[in-house]
Short mmCIF file of C-alpha atoms in Angstrom, two decimals:
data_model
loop_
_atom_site.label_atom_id
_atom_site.label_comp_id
_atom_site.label_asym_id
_atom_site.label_seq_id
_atom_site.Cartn_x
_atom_site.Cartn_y
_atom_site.Cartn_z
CA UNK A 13 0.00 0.00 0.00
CA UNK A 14 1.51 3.43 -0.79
CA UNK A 15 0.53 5.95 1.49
CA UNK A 16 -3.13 7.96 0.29
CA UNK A 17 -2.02 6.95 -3.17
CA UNK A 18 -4.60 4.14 -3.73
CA UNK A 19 -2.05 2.04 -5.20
CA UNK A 20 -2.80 -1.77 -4.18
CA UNK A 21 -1.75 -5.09 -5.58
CA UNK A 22 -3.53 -7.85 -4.96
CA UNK A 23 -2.78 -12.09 -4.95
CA UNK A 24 1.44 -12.59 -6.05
CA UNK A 25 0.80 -14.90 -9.01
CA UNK A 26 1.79 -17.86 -8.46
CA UNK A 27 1.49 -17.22 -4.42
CA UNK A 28 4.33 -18.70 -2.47
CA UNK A 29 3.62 -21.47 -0.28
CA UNK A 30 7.41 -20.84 1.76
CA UNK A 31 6.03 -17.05 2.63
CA UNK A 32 5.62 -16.37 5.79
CA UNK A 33 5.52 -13.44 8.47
CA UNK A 34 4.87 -12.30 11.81
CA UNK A 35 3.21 -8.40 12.53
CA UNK A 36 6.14 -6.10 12.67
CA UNK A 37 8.29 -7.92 10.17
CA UNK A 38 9.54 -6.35 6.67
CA UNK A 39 10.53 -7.43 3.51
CA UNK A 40 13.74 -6.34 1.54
CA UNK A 41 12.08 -5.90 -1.76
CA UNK A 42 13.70 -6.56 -4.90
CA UNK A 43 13.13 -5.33 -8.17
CA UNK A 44 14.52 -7.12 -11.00
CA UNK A 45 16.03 -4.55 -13.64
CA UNK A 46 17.27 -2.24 -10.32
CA UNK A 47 20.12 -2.52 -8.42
CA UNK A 48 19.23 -1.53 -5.04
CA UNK A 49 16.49 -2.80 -2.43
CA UNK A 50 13.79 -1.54 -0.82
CA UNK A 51 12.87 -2.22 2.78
CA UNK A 52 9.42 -1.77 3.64
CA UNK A 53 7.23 -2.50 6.51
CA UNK A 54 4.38 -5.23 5.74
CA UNK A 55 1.22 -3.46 7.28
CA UNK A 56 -1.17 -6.80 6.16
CA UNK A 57 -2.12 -9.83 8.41
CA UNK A 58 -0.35 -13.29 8.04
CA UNK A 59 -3.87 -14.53 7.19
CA UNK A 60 -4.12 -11.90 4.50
CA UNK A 61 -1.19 -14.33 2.53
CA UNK A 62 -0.76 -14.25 -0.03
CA UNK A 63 -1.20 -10.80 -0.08
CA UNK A 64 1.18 -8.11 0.77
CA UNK A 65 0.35 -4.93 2.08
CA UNK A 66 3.44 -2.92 2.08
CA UNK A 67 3.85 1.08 3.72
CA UNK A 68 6.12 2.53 0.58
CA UNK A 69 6.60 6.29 1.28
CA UNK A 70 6.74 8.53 -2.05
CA UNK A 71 10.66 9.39 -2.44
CA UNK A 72 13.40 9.15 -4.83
CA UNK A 73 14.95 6.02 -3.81
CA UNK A 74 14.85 3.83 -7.12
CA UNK A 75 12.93 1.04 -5.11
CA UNK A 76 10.61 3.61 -3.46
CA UNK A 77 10.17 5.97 -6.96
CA UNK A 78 9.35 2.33 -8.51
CA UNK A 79 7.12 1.32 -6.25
CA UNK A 80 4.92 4.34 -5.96
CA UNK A 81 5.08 5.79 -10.21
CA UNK A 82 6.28 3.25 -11.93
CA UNK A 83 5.37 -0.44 -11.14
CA UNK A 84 1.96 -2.18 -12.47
CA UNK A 85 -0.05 -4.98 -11.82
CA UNK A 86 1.82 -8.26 -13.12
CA UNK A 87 5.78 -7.12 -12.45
CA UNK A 88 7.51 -9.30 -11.24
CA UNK A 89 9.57 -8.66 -7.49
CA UNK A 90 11.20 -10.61 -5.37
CA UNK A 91 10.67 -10.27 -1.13
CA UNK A 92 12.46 -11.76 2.07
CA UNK A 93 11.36 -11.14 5.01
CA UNK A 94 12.96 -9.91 7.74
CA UNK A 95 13.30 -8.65 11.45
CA UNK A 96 12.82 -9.84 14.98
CA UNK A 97 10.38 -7.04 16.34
CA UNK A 98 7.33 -8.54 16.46
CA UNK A 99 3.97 -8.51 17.97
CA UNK A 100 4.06 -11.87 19.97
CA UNK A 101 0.27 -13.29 19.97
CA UNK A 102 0.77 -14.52 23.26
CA UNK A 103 1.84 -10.61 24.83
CA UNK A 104 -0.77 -10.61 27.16
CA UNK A 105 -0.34 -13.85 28.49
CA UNK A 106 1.96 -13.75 31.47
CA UNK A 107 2.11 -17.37 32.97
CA UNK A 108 -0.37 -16.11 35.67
CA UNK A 109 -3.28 -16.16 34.49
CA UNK A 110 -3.67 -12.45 34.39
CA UNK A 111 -3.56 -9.69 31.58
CA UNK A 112 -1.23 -7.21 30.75
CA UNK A 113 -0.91 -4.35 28.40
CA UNK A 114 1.04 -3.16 26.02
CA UNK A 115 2.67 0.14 24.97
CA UNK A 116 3.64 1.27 21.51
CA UNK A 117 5.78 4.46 20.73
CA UNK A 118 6.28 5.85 17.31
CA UNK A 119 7.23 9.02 15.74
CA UNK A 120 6.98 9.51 11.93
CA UNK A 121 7.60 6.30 9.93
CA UNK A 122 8.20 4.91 12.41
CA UNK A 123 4.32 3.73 12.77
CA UNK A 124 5.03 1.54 10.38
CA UNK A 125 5.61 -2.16 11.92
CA UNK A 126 3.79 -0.87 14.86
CA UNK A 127 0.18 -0.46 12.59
CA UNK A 128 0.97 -4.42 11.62
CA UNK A 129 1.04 -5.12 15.09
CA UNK A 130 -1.72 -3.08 15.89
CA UNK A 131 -3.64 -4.52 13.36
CA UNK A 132 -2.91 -7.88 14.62
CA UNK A 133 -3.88 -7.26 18.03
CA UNK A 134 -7.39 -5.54 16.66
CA UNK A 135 -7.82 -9.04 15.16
CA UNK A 136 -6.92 -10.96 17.92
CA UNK A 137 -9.36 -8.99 20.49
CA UNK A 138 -12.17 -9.31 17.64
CA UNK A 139 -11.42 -12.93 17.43
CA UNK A 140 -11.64 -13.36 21.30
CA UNK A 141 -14.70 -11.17 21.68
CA UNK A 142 -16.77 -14.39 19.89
CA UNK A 143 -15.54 -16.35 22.22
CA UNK A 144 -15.82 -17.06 26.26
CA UNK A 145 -12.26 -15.28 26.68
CA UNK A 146 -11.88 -12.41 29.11
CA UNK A 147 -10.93 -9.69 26.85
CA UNK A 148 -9.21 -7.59 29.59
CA UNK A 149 -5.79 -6.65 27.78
CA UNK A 150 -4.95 -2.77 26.96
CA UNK A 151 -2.79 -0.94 24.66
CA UNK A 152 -1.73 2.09 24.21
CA UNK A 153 -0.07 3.73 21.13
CA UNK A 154 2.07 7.26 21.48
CA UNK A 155 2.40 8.14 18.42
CA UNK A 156 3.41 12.18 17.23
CA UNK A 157 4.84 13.32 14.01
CA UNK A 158 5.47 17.01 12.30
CA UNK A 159 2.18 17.77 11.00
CA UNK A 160 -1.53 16.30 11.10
CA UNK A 161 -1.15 15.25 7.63
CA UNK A 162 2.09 12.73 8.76
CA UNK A 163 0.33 11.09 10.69
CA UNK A 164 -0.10 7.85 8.98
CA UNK A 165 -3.00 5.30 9.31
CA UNK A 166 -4.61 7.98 11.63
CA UNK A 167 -8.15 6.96 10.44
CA UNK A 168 -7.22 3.56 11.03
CA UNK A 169 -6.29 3.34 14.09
CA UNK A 170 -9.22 5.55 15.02
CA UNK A 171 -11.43 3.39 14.13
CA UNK A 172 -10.11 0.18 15.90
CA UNK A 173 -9.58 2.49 18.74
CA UNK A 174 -13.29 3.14 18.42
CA UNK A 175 -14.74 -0.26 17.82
CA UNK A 176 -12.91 -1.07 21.29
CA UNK A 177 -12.36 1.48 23.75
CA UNK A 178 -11.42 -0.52 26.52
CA UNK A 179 -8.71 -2.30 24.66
CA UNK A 180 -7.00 0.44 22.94
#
C-alpha cells in the first residue's frame, strides 16, 4: 500500500507457499532490472497471505520511486522477510493467568511495523470477543509526528480504537 495513493496489488501470481511473516516484520524488496532494495514495513495480516500490504513512502529512492510511479499490476519482485520485532500473539499472556498491556511508541515512519502489530492485536481482540475469553488486555499507542497530515493510518487506528475502547 503506498501511502493515500490508492495504489494496491492484490494475490502474487503464483502465491508462495514458503512465505511467511509475523506483525512487525519487513521485507527487503527486490526489483529485477534495479540494483538496489527496498525495505518496507508489511502493514497486512499473516492470514491476508498471499497478499502483501506494504507502507512505501513517495521518495526518490529507485525502489521507493518504482514502487509508488512506476510499477503495475503483473511485475515481477522478489521479497524476504525480515526482522525480529514482532507482535508476539501470546503478549498478554503472562504465565499467571492475568492480563497485561502493552505500549507502543512511534514518531513519523516509524508507525510503520507498529500499525501491523496493531492490526494484529485488533484481530486478535475481535477474534476473542466471539468467544468465552476475558478480553481484559490494553494498549496504548504514542504516536506524534510534524504535521496532522504525517500522521499515517490515523483513520485507522481511530477506528479500531473506536470499535474497542477498553482495549485500545
Amino acid at each position: 500500500l503506498t501511502r493515500d495513493e490508492g495504489k494496491t496489488w492484490e494475490e502474487c501470481d503464483p502465491p508462495s507457499s514458503h512465505l511467511s511473516f509475523s506483525a512487525g516484520q519487513w521485507v527487503d524488496f527486490y526489483i529485477p532490472p534495479l540494483n538496489e532494495v527496498g525495505g518496507y514495513s508489511i502493514t497486512s495480516l499473516p492470514v491476508h497471505l498471499p497478499r502483501l500490504e506494504l507502507a512505501v513512502k513517495r521518495s526518490r529512492h529507485p525502489p521507493a520511486e518504482w514502487v509508488t510511479t512506476k510499477s503495475k499490476v503483473g511485475d515481477a519482485v522478489k521479497v524476504r522477510v525480515g526482522g525480529e520485532f514482532v507482535y508476539d500473539t501470546s503478549a498478554f499472556d503472562n504465565g499467571s493467568g492475568t492480563t497485561g498491556g502493552l505500549l507502543f511508541v512511534a514518531g513519523g515512519l516509524g508507525i510503520n511495523p507498529l500499525y501491523g502489530m496493531l492490526r494484529q492485536l485488533h484481530s486478535d481482540i475481535k477474534e476473542r470477543q466471539s468467544s468465552s475469553f476475558d478480553n481484559q488486555q490494553r494498549a496504548v499507542l504514542l504516536y506524534s509526528a510534524s504535521t496532522a497530515d504525517e500522521l499515517l493510518f490515523e483513520p485507522q487506528l481511530t477506528a479500531m480504537a473506536k470499535e474497542y475502547p477498553s482495549n485500545f
